[in-house]
Structures are given as C-alpha cells and as structure tokens.
mmCIF file of C-alpha atoms in Angstrom:
data_model
loop_
_atom_site.group_PDB
_atom_site.id
_atom_site.type_symbol
_atom_site.label_atom_id
_atom_site.label_comp_id
_atom_site.label_asym_id
_atom_site.label_seq_id
_atom_site.Cartn_x
_atom_site.Cartn_y
_atom_site.Cartn_z
ATOM 1 C CA UNK A 1 -41.105 -89.258 -161.356
ATOM 2 C CA UNK A 2 -43.219 -91.313 -163.906
ATOM 3 C CA UNK A 3 -40.112 -92.937 -165.035
ATOM 4 C CA UNK A 4 -38.514 -93.619 -161.737
ATOM 5 C CA UNK A 5 -37.824 -97.478 -161.338
ATOM 6 C CA UNK A 6 -39.834 -98.788 -158.400
ATOM 7 C CA UNK A 7 -40.951 -102.020 -156.817
ATOM 8 C CA UNK A 8 -44.377 -102.605 -158.145
ATOM 9 C CA UNK A 9 -45.671 -105.578 -155.997
ATOM 10 C CA UNK A 10 -49.015 -107.272 -157.276
ATOM 11 C CA UNK A 11 -49.524 -104.461 -159.933
ATOM 12 C CA UNK A 12 -47.315 -107.011 -161.839
ATOM 13 C CA UNK A 13 -50.308 -109.168 -162.232
ATOM 14 C CA UNK A 14 -51.843 -106.734 -164.844
ATOM 15 C CA UNK A 15 -49.269 -108.250 -167.279
ATOM 16 C CA UNK A 16 -50.354 -111.769 -166.025
ATOM 17 C CA UNK A 17 -53.875 -110.997 -166.854
ATOM 18 C CA UNK A 18 -53.003 -109.570 -170.254
ATOM 19 C CA UNK A 19 -51.201 -112.679 -171.326
ATOM 20 C CA UNK A 20 -53.961 -114.826 -169.802
ATOM 21 C CA UNK A 21 -56.666 -113.067 -172.046
ATOM 22 C CA UNK A 22 -54.331 -112.875 -175.038
ATOM 23 C CA UNK A 23 -53.298 -116.360 -175.184
ATOM 24 C CA UNK A 24 -55.709 -118.240 -173.179
ATOM 25 C CA UNK A 25 -59.362 -119.494 -173.342
ATOM 26 C CA UNK A 26 -61.478 -118.429 -170.668
ATOM 27 C CA UNK A 27 -63.632 -121.660 -170.813
ATOM 28 C CA UNK A 28 -60.511 -123.762 -170.576
ATOM 29 C CA UNK A 29 -60.470 -126.307 -167.495
ATOM 30 C CA UNK A 30 -57.720 -128.377 -166.108
ATOM 31 C CA UNK A 31 -56.324 -129.791 -162.777
ATOM 32 C CA UNK A 32 -53.816 -128.028 -160.662
ATOM 33 C CA UNK A 33 -50.400 -129.668 -160.063
ATOM 34 C CA UNK A 34 -47.664 -130.128 -157.460
ATOM 35 C CA UNK A 35 -46.084 -126.606 -158.481
ATOM 36 C CA UNK A 36 -48.861 -124.868 -156.412
ATOM 37 C CA UNK A 37 -46.728 -125.561 -153.236
ATOM 38 C CA UNK A 38 -44.489 -122.704 -154.507
ATOM 39 C CA UNK A 39 -47.097 -120.025 -153.924
ATOM 40 C CA UNK A 40 -47.650 -118.170 -150.613
ATOM 41 C CA UNK A 41 -48.676 -114.613 -149.327
ATOM 42 C CA UNK A 42 -52.192 -113.411 -150.582
ATOM 43 C CA UNK A 43 -53.971 -116.642 -151.711
ATOM 44 C CA UNK A 44 -57.198 -118.140 -152.824
ATOM 45 C CA UNK A 45 -55.934 -121.482 -151.498
ATOM 46 C CA UNK A 46 -56.077 -123.657 -154.480
ATOM 47 C CA UNK A 47 -55.455 -127.362 -153.755
ATOM 48 C CA UNK A 48 -53.479 -129.725 -155.809
ATOM 49 C CA UNK A 49 -55.384 -131.954 -158.071
ATOM 50 C CA UNK A 50 -58.254 -129.307 -158.040
ATOM 51 C CA UNK A 51 -60.420 -128.391 -161.034
ATOM 52 C CA UNK A 52 -60.061 -124.957 -162.189
ATOM 53 C CA UNK A 53 -60.924 -122.647 -165.120
ATOM 54 C CA UNK A 54 -59.142 -119.716 -166.492
ATOM 55 C CA UNK A 55 -62.197 -117.755 -165.974
ATOM 56 C CA UNK A 56 -62.420 -118.496 -162.173
ATOM 57 C CA UNK A 57 -58.778 -117.809 -161.882
ATOM 58 C CA UNK A 58 -59.072 -114.321 -163.247
ATOM 59 C CA UNK A 59 -61.631 -113.400 -160.606
ATOM 60 C CA UNK A 60 -59.038 -114.854 -157.976
ATOM 61 C CA UNK A 61 -56.240 -112.738 -159.761
ATOM 62 C CA UNK A 62 -58.211 -109.401 -159.953
ATOM 63 C CA UNK A 63 -60.184 -109.486 -156.754
ATOM 64 C CA UNK A 64 -58.035 -111.302 -154.230
ATOM 65 C CA UNK A 65 -54.747 -110.810 -155.787
ATOM 66 C CA UNK A 66 -54.175 -114.526 -155.243
ATOM 67 C CA UNK A 67 -50.568 -115.465 -155.852
ATOM 68 C CA UNK A 68 -51.466 -119.206 -156.459
ATOM 69 C CA UNK A 69 -54.164 -117.926 -159.055
ATOM 70 C CA UNK A 70 -51.336 -115.959 -160.831
ATOM 71 C CA UNK A 71 -48.875 -118.942 -160.617
ATOM 72 C CA UNK A 72 -51.520 -121.379 -161.986
ATOM 73 C CA UNK A 73 -52.332 -119.068 -164.885
ATOM 74 C CA UNK A 74 -48.457 -118.876 -165.719
ATOM 75 C CA UNK A 75 -48.102 -122.626 -165.554
ATOM 76 C CA UNK A 76 -51.268 -123.055 -167.895
ATOM 77 C CA UNK A 77 -49.967 -120.491 -170.314
ATOM 78 C CA UNK A 78 -46.408 -120.850 -170.212
ATOM 79 C CA UNK A 79 -46.097 -124.387 -169.182
ATOM 80 C CA UNK A 80 -43.295 -123.165 -166.698
ATOM 81 C CA UNK A 81 -43.236 -119.861 -164.703
ATOM 82 C CA UNK A 82 -39.814 -119.262 -166.260
ATOM 83 C CA UNK A 83 -41.324 -119.351 -169.752
ATOM 84 C CA UNK A 84 -44.235 -117.252 -168.801
ATOM 85 C CA UNK A 85 -42.051 -114.499 -167.201
ATOM 86 C CA UNK A 86 -40.097 -114.602 -170.514
ATOM 87 C CA UNK A 87 -43.361 -113.712 -172.168
ATOM 88 C CA UNK A 88 -43.988 -111.143 -169.787
ATOM 89 C CA UNK A 89 -40.929 -109.249 -170.474
ATOM 90 C CA UNK A 90 -41.382 -109.778 -174.305
ATOM 91 C CA UNK A 91 -44.713 -108.118 -174.016
ATOM 92 C CA UNK A 92 -43.452 -105.427 -172.010
ATOM 93 C CA UNK A 93 -40.900 -104.523 -174.690
ATOM 94 C CA UNK A 94 -43.543 -104.598 -177.212
ATOM 95 C CA UNK A 95 -45.661 -102.072 -175.342
ATOM 96 C CA UNK A 96 -42.651 -99.722 -175.031
ATOM 97 C CA UNK A 97 -42.103 -100.418 -171.327
ATOM 98 C CA UNK A 98 -38.505 -99.150 -171.099
ATOM 99 C CA UNK A 99 -38.343 -99.214 -167.271
ATOM 100 C CA UNK A 100 -39.634 -102.575 -166.601
ATOM 101 C CA UNK A 101 -38.367 -106.073 -165.844
ATOM 102 C CA UNK A 102 -40.135 -109.256 -164.512
ATOM 103 C CA UNK A 103 -38.891 -111.939 -162.464
ATOM 104 C CA UNK A 104 -41.977 -113.718 -161.545
ATOM 105 C CA UNK A 105 -45.660 -113.501 -162.390
ATOM 106 C CA UNK A 106 -46.876 -112.267 -158.896
ATOM 107 C CA UNK A 107 -44.726 -109.309 -157.712
ATOM 108 C CA UNK A 108 -44.303 -110.862 -154.480
ATOM 109 C CA UNK A 109 -40.905 -110.299 -152.979
ATOM 110 C CA UNK A 110 -39.980 -108.176 -155.712
ATOM 111 C CA UNK A 111 -36.767 -106.287 -155.512
ATOM 112 C CA UNK A 112 -35.040 -103.894 -157.740
ATOM 113 C CA UNK A 113 -31.605 -105.410 -157.187
ATOM 114 C CA UNK A 114 -33.104 -108.782 -158.078
ATOM 115 C CA UNK A 115 -34.427 -107.499 -161.257
ATOM 116 C CA UNK A 116 -38.165 -107.277 -160.813
ATOM 117 C CA UNK A 117 -39.243 -103.481 -161.309
ATOM 118 C CA UNK A 118 -41.271 -101.070 -163.239
ATOM 119 C CA UNK A 119 -42.387 -97.335 -163.210
ATOM 120 C CA UNK A 120 -45.663 -95.577 -162.919
ATOM 121 C CA UNK A 121 -45.532 -94.631 -166.556
ATOM 122 C CA UNK A 122 -44.974 -98.292 -167.561
ATOM 123 C CA UNK A 123 -47.763 -99.529 -165.186
ATOM 124 C CA UNK A 124 -49.950 -97.005 -167.252
ATOM 125 C CA UNK A 125 -48.944 -98.471 -170.378
ATOM 126 C CA UNK A 126 -49.764 -102.104 -169.425
ATOM 127 C CA UNK A 127 -52.907 -100.954 -167.714
ATOM 128 C CA UNK A 128 -53.913 -99.252 -171.005
ATOM 129 C CA UNK A 129 -53.297 -102.325 -172.989
ATOM 130 C CA UNK A 130 -55.414 -104.526 -170.640
ATOM 131 C CA UNK A 131 -58.310 -102.245 -170.235
ATOM 132 C CA UNK A 132 -58.559 -101.032 -173.885
ATOM 133 C CA UNK A 133 -57.713 -104.256 -175.703
ATOM 134 C CA UNK A 134 -59.697 -106.464 -173.209
ATOM 135 C CA UNK A 135 -62.572 -104.336 -171.795
ATOM 136 C CA UNK A 136 -64.147 -107.441 -170.369
ATOM 137 C CA UNK A 137 -61.569 -107.400 -167.634
ATOM 138 C CA UNK A 138 -63.879 -104.906 -165.747
ATOM 139 C CA UNK A 139 -66.288 -107.691 -165.211
ATOM 140 C CA UNK A 140 -63.579 -109.224 -162.931
ATOM 141 C CA UNK A 141 -62.037 -105.979 -161.691
ATOM 142 C CA UNK A 142 -65.067 -104.075 -160.548
ATOM 143 C CA UNK A 143 -66.936 -106.870 -158.522
ATOM 144 C CA UNK A 144 -66.762 -105.824 -154.902
ATOM 145 C CA UNK A 145 -67.516 -109.440 -153.308
ATOM 146 C CA UNK A 146 -67.924 -112.806 -154.852
ATOM 147 C CA UNK A 147 -67.259 -116.563 -154.161
ATOM 148 C CA UNK A 148 -64.994 -119.017 -155.996
ATOM 149 C CA UNK A 149 -65.978 -122.802 -155.622
ATOM 150 C CA UNK A 150 -63.103 -125.181 -154.907
ATOM 151 C CA UNK A 151 -63.625 -128.455 -156.521
ATOM 152 C CA UNK A 152 -61.396 -131.558 -155.244
ATOM 153 C CA UNK A 153 -61.897 -135.180 -154.675
ATOM 154 C CA UNK A 154 -63.335 -134.382 -151.115
ATOM 155 C CA UNK A 155 -66.125 -132.373 -152.611
ATOM 156 C CA UNK A 156 -66.938 -128.731 -153.264
ATOM 157 C CA UNK A 157 -66.223 -125.702 -150.902
ATOM 158 C CA UNK A 158 -66.832 -122.015 -151.283
ATOM 159 C CA UNK A 159 -64.137 -119.291 -150.700
ATOM 160 C CA UNK A 160 -65.122 -115.635 -150.273
ATOM 161 C CA UNK A 161 -63.474 -113.016 -152.529
ATOM 162 C CA UNK A 162 -63.280 -109.346 -151.604
ATOM 163 C CA UNK A 163 -61.819 -106.744 -154.058
ATOM 164 C CA UNK A 164 -58.588 -105.157 -152.904
ATOM 165 C CA UNK A 165 -59.490 -101.818 -154.954
ATOM 166 C CA UNK A 166 -61.752 -100.064 -152.476
ATOM 167 C CA UNK A 167 -62.384 -97.432 -155.321
ATOM 168 C CA UNK A 168 -65.081 -99.887 -156.924
ATOM 169 C CA UNK A 169 -67.299 -99.146 -154.015
ATOM 170 C CA UNK A 170 -67.847 -95.357 -154.548
ATOM 171 C CA UNK A 171 -65.958 -93.974 -157.392
ATOM 172 C CA UNK A 172 -68.122 -92.908 -160.457
ATOM 173 C CA UNK A 173 -67.259 -94.636 -163.612
ATOM 174 C CA UNK A 174 -64.600 -96.911 -162.030
ATOM 175 C CA UNK A 175 -63.480 -99.828 -164.389
ATOM 176 C CA UNK A 176 -60.594 -101.309 -162.428
ATOM 177 C CA UNK A 177 -57.853 -102.176 -162.008
ATOM 178 C CA UNK A 178 -55.179 -103.447 -159.779
ATOM 179 C CA UNK A 179 -53.552 -103.006 -156.376
ATOM 180 C CA UNK A 180 -50.435 -104.105 -155.132
ATOM 181 C CA UNK A 181 -48.442 -103.796 -151.681
ATOM 182 C CA UNK A 182 -45.473 -105.315 -150.094
ATOM 183 C CA UNK A 183 -43.052 -104.025 -147.435
ATOM 184 C CA UNK A 184 -40.576 -102.809 -150.151
ATOM 185 C CA UNK A 185 -43.071 -101.488 -152.742
ATOM 186 C CA UNK A 186 -45.417 -100.032 -150.143
ATOM 187 C CA UNK A 187 -48.830 -99.090 -151.370
ATOM 188 C CA UNK A 188 -49.515 -99.197 -155.156
ATOM 189 C CA UNK A 189 -52.465 -98.827 -157.278
ATOM 190 C CA UNK A 190 -53.432 -98.476 -161.083
ATOM 191 C CA UNK A 191 -56.977 -97.194 -161.142
ATOM 192 C CA UNK A 192 -58.947 -96.915 -164.441
ATOM 193 C CA UNK A 193 -62.029 -95.112 -164.994
ATOM 194 C CA UNK A 194 -64.529 -94.153 -168.062
ATOM 195 C CA UNK A 195 -66.913 -91.173 -168.094
ATOM 196 C CA UNK A 196 -68.679 -89.967 -171.392
ATOM 197 C CA UNK A 197 -66.422 -92.086 -173.622
ATOM 198 C CA UNK A 198 -63.238 -90.766 -171.937
ATOM 199 C CA UNK A 199 -60.985 -93.419 -170.291
ATOM 200 C CA UNK A 200 -58.477 -92.341 -167.701
ATOM 201 C CA UNK A 201 -55.687 -94.209 -165.862
ATOM 202 C CA UNK A 202 -54.225 -93.037 -162.601
ATOM 203 C CA UNK A 203 -51.087 -94.706 -161.278
ATOM 204 C CA UNK A 204 -49.801 -94.362 -157.635
ATOM 205 C CA UNK A 205 -46.637 -95.914 -156.262
ATOM 206 C CA UNK A 206 -45.141 -96.252 -152.964
ATOM 207 C CA UNK A 207 -47.785 -94.660 -150.894
ATOM 208 C CA UNK A 208 -47.236 -94.817 -147.271
ATOM 209 C CA UNK A 209 -50.554 -96.633 -146.529
ATOM 210 C CA UNK A 210 -53.495 -97.919 -148.357
ATOM 211 C CA UNK A 211 -55.765 -94.996 -147.624
ATOM 212 C CA UNK A 212 -53.357 -92.593 -149.377
ATOM 213 C CA UNK A 213 -53.104 -94.589 -152.344
ATOM 214 C CA UNK A 214 -56.854 -94.522 -152.814
ATOM 215 C CA UNK A 215 -57.242 -90.722 -152.005
ATOM 216 C CA UNK A 216 -54.352 -89.909 -154.396
ATOM 217 C CA UNK A 217 -55.672 -91.898 -157.240
ATOM 218 C CA UNK A 218 -59.199 -90.520 -156.787
ATOM 219 C CA UNK A 219 -57.586 -86.826 -156.843
ATOM 220 C CA UNK A 220 -55.790 -87.720 -160.035
ATOM 221 C CA UNK A 221 -58.956 -89.122 -161.724
ATOM 222 C CA UNK A 222 -61.120 -86.083 -160.571
ATOM 223 C CA UNK A 223 -58.444 -83.836 -161.903
ATOM 224 C CA UNK A 224 -58.344 -85.690 -165.336
ATOM 225 C CA UNK A 225 -62.142 -85.638 -165.714
ATOM 226 C CA UNK A 226 -62.144 -81.976 -164.907
ATOM 227 C CA UNK A 227 -59.712 -80.934 -167.316
ATOM 228 C CA UNK A 228 -59.848 -83.279 -170.148
ATOM 229 C CA UNK A 229 -62.525 -83.639 -172.793
ATOM 230 C CA UNK A 230 -62.984 -86.049 -175.766
ATOM 231 C CA UNK A 231 -63.494 -84.922 -179.334
ATOM 232 C CA UNK A 232 -65.112 -87.508 -181.579
ATOM 233 C CA UNK A 233 -65.897 -87.646 -185.225
ATOM 234 C CA UNK A 234 -68.454 -90.046 -186.735
ATOM 235 C CA UNK A 235 -68.245 -88.369 -190.144
ATOM 236 C CA UNK A 236 -72.017 -87.561 -190.118
ATOM 237 C CA UNK A 237 -72.802 -85.090 -192.834
ATOM 238 C CA UNK A 238 -69.174 -85.161 -194.304
ATOM 239 C CA UNK A 239 -68.954 -85.782 -197.892
ATOM 240 C CA UNK A 240 -65.994 -87.591 -199.539
ATOM 241 C CA UNK A 241 -64.961 -86.788 -203.132
ATOM 242 C CA UNK A 242 -64.498 -89.741 -205.471
ATOM 243 C CA UNK A 243 -60.879 -89.486 -206.578
ATOM 244 C CA UNK A 244 -60.090 -90.106 -210.317
ATOM 245 C CA UNK A 245 -58.098 -93.280 -211.233
ATOM 246 C CA UNK A 246 -55.835 -93.192 -213.964
ATOM 247 C CA UNK A 247 -56.536 -96.151 -216.176
ATOM 248 C CA UNK A 248 -59.349 -97.111 -214.010
ATOM 249 C CA UNK A 249 -62.875 -98.583 -215.088
ATOM 250 C CA UNK A 250 -64.811 -96.950 -213.579
ATOM 251 C CA UNK A 251 -62.685 -93.678 -213.480
ATOM 252 C CA UNK A 252 -63.921 -92.696 -210.183
ATOM 253 C CA UNK A 253 -63.360 -94.405 -206.760
ATOM 254 C CA UNK A 254 -65.707 -94.587 -203.708
ATOM 255 C CA UNK A 255 -63.824 -94.363 -200.464
ATOM 256 C CA UNK A 256 -64.514 -94.689 -196.728
ATOM 257 C CA UNK A 257 -62.596 -93.856 -193.450
ATOM 258 C CA UNK A 258 -60.753 -97.009 -191.769
ATOM 259 C CA UNK A 259 -62.018 -95.977 -188.284
ATOM 260 C CA UNK A 260 -63.635 -93.114 -186.273
ATOM 261 C CA UNK A 261 -61.399 -90.425 -185.072
ATOM 262 C CA UNK A 262 -61.228 -89.325 -181.566
ATOM 263 C CA UNK A 263 -58.668 -86.994 -179.671
ATOM 264 C CA UNK A 264 -58.293 -86.176 -175.878
ATOM 265 C CA UNK A 265 -57.957 -82.495 -175.205
ATOM 266 C CA UNK A 266 -56.304 -81.717 -171.889
ATOM 267 C CA UNK A 267 -57.554 -78.133 -171.911
ATOM 268 C CA UNK A 268 -60.538 -76.178 -173.194
ATOM 269 C CA UNK A 269 -61.048 -76.202 -176.779
ATOM 270 C CA UNK A 270 -63.342 -74.845 -179.528
ATOM 271 C CA UNK A 271 -64.950 -77.661 -181.438
ATOM 272 C CA UNK A 272 -65.549 -75.336 -184.487
ATOM 273 C CA UNK A 273 -61.988 -74.537 -184.797
ATOM 274 C CA UNK A 274 -60.930 -78.097 -185.489
ATOM 275 C CA UNK A 275 -59.758 -78.318 -189.180
ATOM 276 C CA UNK A 276 -60.205 -81.374 -191.402
ATOM 277 C CA UNK A 277 -58.213 -81.676 -194.672
ATOM 278 C CA UNK A 278 -58.710 -84.620 -197.119
ATOM 279 C CA UNK A 279 -55.715 -85.607 -199.409
ATOM 280 C CA UNK A 280 -55.406 -88.318 -202.054
ATOM 281 C CA UNK A 281 -52.509 -90.052 -203.326
ATOM 282 C CA UNK A 282 -51.874 -90.289 -207.000
ATOM 283 C CA UNK A 283 -53.986 -93.177 -208.021
ATOM 284 C CA UNK A 284 -53.257 -95.598 -210.862
ATOM 285 C CA UNK A 285 -55.107 -98.816 -211.803
ATOM 286 C CA UNK A 286 -55.471 -101.576 -210.533
ATOM 287 C CA UNK A 287 -56.505 -100.628 -207.029
ATOM 288 C CA UNK A 288 -57.335 -103.328 -204.669
ATOM 289 C CA UNK A 289 -60.277 -103.137 -202.296
ATOM 290 C CA UNK A 290 -59.264 -101.893 -198.801
ATOM 291 C CA UNK A 291 -56.194 -100.193 -200.135
ATOM 292 C CA UNK A 292 -55.269 -96.901 -198.379
ATOM 293 C CA UNK A 293 -55.869 -94.147 -201.091
ATOM 294 C CA UNK A 294 -55.801 -90.991 -198.731
ATOM 295 C CA UNK A 295 -56.101 -89.404 -195.470
ATOM 296 C CA UNK A 296 -58.133 -87.092 -193.395
ATOM 297 C CA UNK A 297 -55.879 -84.909 -191.359
ATOM 298 C CA UNK A 298 -57.210 -83.410 -188.109
ATOM 299 C CA UNK A 299 -55.465 -80.099 -186.968
ATOM 300 C CA UNK A 300 -56.230 -77.465 -184.167
ATOM 301 C CA UNK A 301 -54.615 -74.127 -184.032
ATOM 302 C CA UNK A 302 -51.836 -75.201 -186.436
ATOM 303 C CA UNK A 303 -51.012 -78.480 -184.383
ATOM 304 C CA UNK A 304 -51.821 -81.744 -186.168
ATOM 305 C CA UNK A 305 -54.042 -83.917 -184.055
ATOM 306 C CA UNK A 306 -53.901 -87.051 -186.088
ATOM 307 C CA UNK A 307 -54.904 -88.921 -189.333
ATOM 308 C CA UNK A 308 -57.460 -91.361 -190.530
ATOM 309 C CA UNK A 309 -56.723 -93.503 -193.623
ATOM 310 C CA UNK A 310 -59.299 -93.541 -196.414
ATOM 311 C CA UNK A 311 -59.847 -96.843 -198.083
ATOM 312 C CA UNK A 312 -61.096 -98.051 -201.482
ATOM 313 C CA UNK A 313 -64.461 -99.692 -201.301
ATOM 314 C CA UNK A 314 -63.953 -101.451 -204.428
#
C-alpha cells in the first residue's frame, strides 16, 4: 500500500525542514512574534519576543518535533503559515509526490478529509530530497539528547531535547530522520541509514504502537542492506577517445564525464558483466567548453542501467 493516502502527523515536518534549508540561512536570528500562541501539542516552549536562530529551531524541529519550532520556521520563511504551506505543496508537486497535500506546517490534527495527507512512497520521496540534498540534516536528526537555550528579557534558560527517533541509539549507520504520531495517523516513521555508500529509506505508516514502528523500520532496513549492493564507477583506467570535430582547430576534442556513475542492485550481480559503451554525437565546430558531446551508457544483461554525459574540456 505504498500509494495509499494516509494521515502523516509530524512526518510532515520533513517538508518544513526541506524549505528551511533550501530557502533559509542557518545563521539567521530574529525575535518571535505573537503568532506563537497558535502552537500547541509537542513543543520546545518558545516565548513571544524570544531571540531564536534557524539553526536552533532545526534542532527543536528534528529532535523534539516542536510544533512551535515548525510554526516559527514557517513564519520566517513564508511570512505567513498560509504562504509557507503553499510553498510546501509546490515543492511536493516538484518532487512528484502525487498523493500528498499539506494544510499546515506541523502535521498536527491532520485529517484526510480536511486535506492534509500523504503516502508512504511520497514520504520516501521527500525524505530522499532532505537527506541527499541536505546531508547536514543528520547533525540534527541523529543527536540523541541536547539542550536549547531560550533567550528572553528575563534572561536565559535551558530546555532539554530528546530525540523521538529511538533508532539513533542503536541502529548501525542511521542518518535520521523523522517520527510522527497522532490518534488518527497512529505511529509513523521515516528512517534513513547509510552503509558502504548505500543510502536506504524505510517508511512505516499507521503502526499500532511506537515499538512496532521502530522494529518494522529496522526490519526493512536490514532487508535492504542484506539484498542491495552499490556499483560505482570512478573511471579509473578508462580511456576516452578524442572525437574528431568537423572544421575544428584542433581537429580532436578532449572529453570528460560529467559525474561519477552509481547504480543500486537489488539482487546479486557480477560486476564483470556490466557493459560500458561510449557514443559521440556528430561534432561540428564551434563547440563550447562544457557542451555535452556524447554519453557513456551502462547496461547489465541487456538492460540499460543509466547514462553519463561526456562534456567538452575546451
């Protein structure tokens, strides 16, 4: 049921974190406003007029799942929560999340009928966006315990934070990411882990209790690491022909791959049977540096695995 529409609770905050890192400055500081009164539920207990930073709010968001932290981030990035939610939905559409719609930045009191929902697959898509585009989020999502300093006119006070994701305590290679639970959504978890260069995401929705969500996510990740393996090509020892250019001075062009190639196999494979084929386009001067002039195509047992563009070096 990976595409089944579900209540997602605080896993919604994965999208809040994406927009915070995509559009915000971690070093930005400001004073909180009156809108904080709208927040309730899981909190880090921010006060009106308190000096905060986006960096500290991310800790509150990812560790404690603070609804007040999420709201303050939304107000800072979007100016209003309504505008921020619009940005959340636009990003969801951009990521291809076809079974998702957000109504708020927290996931609190989400309800399918009210229009706040997602699916396990879509949660996986936005989790991948967060963990791969912003790997630094692991600094926030894998801390077990920390404190946040509240600065107000009355002085400073410390508030303890404990990670809601229990897997960070014992699962090898865990990189995050986010829990969620309400009476409607039950217990949800998007768990991310990395071993030997292989990144996996396990999503569990509507588990009956918190222990089940962690045990099921662990079982999924264990299965993935046992059955998946990563092939990577760094082009060492690989020679690239210098293609001829009609009307070119010089007549030969030096090329280089745009990026390294990697592919995740979900079953056993023979590395020696991976085929690489270099093809060039018909080249005619002038050619600009960085222009795509050909491709390396990777295939295995007749199936194409992917392509890497070859670019002109001059």
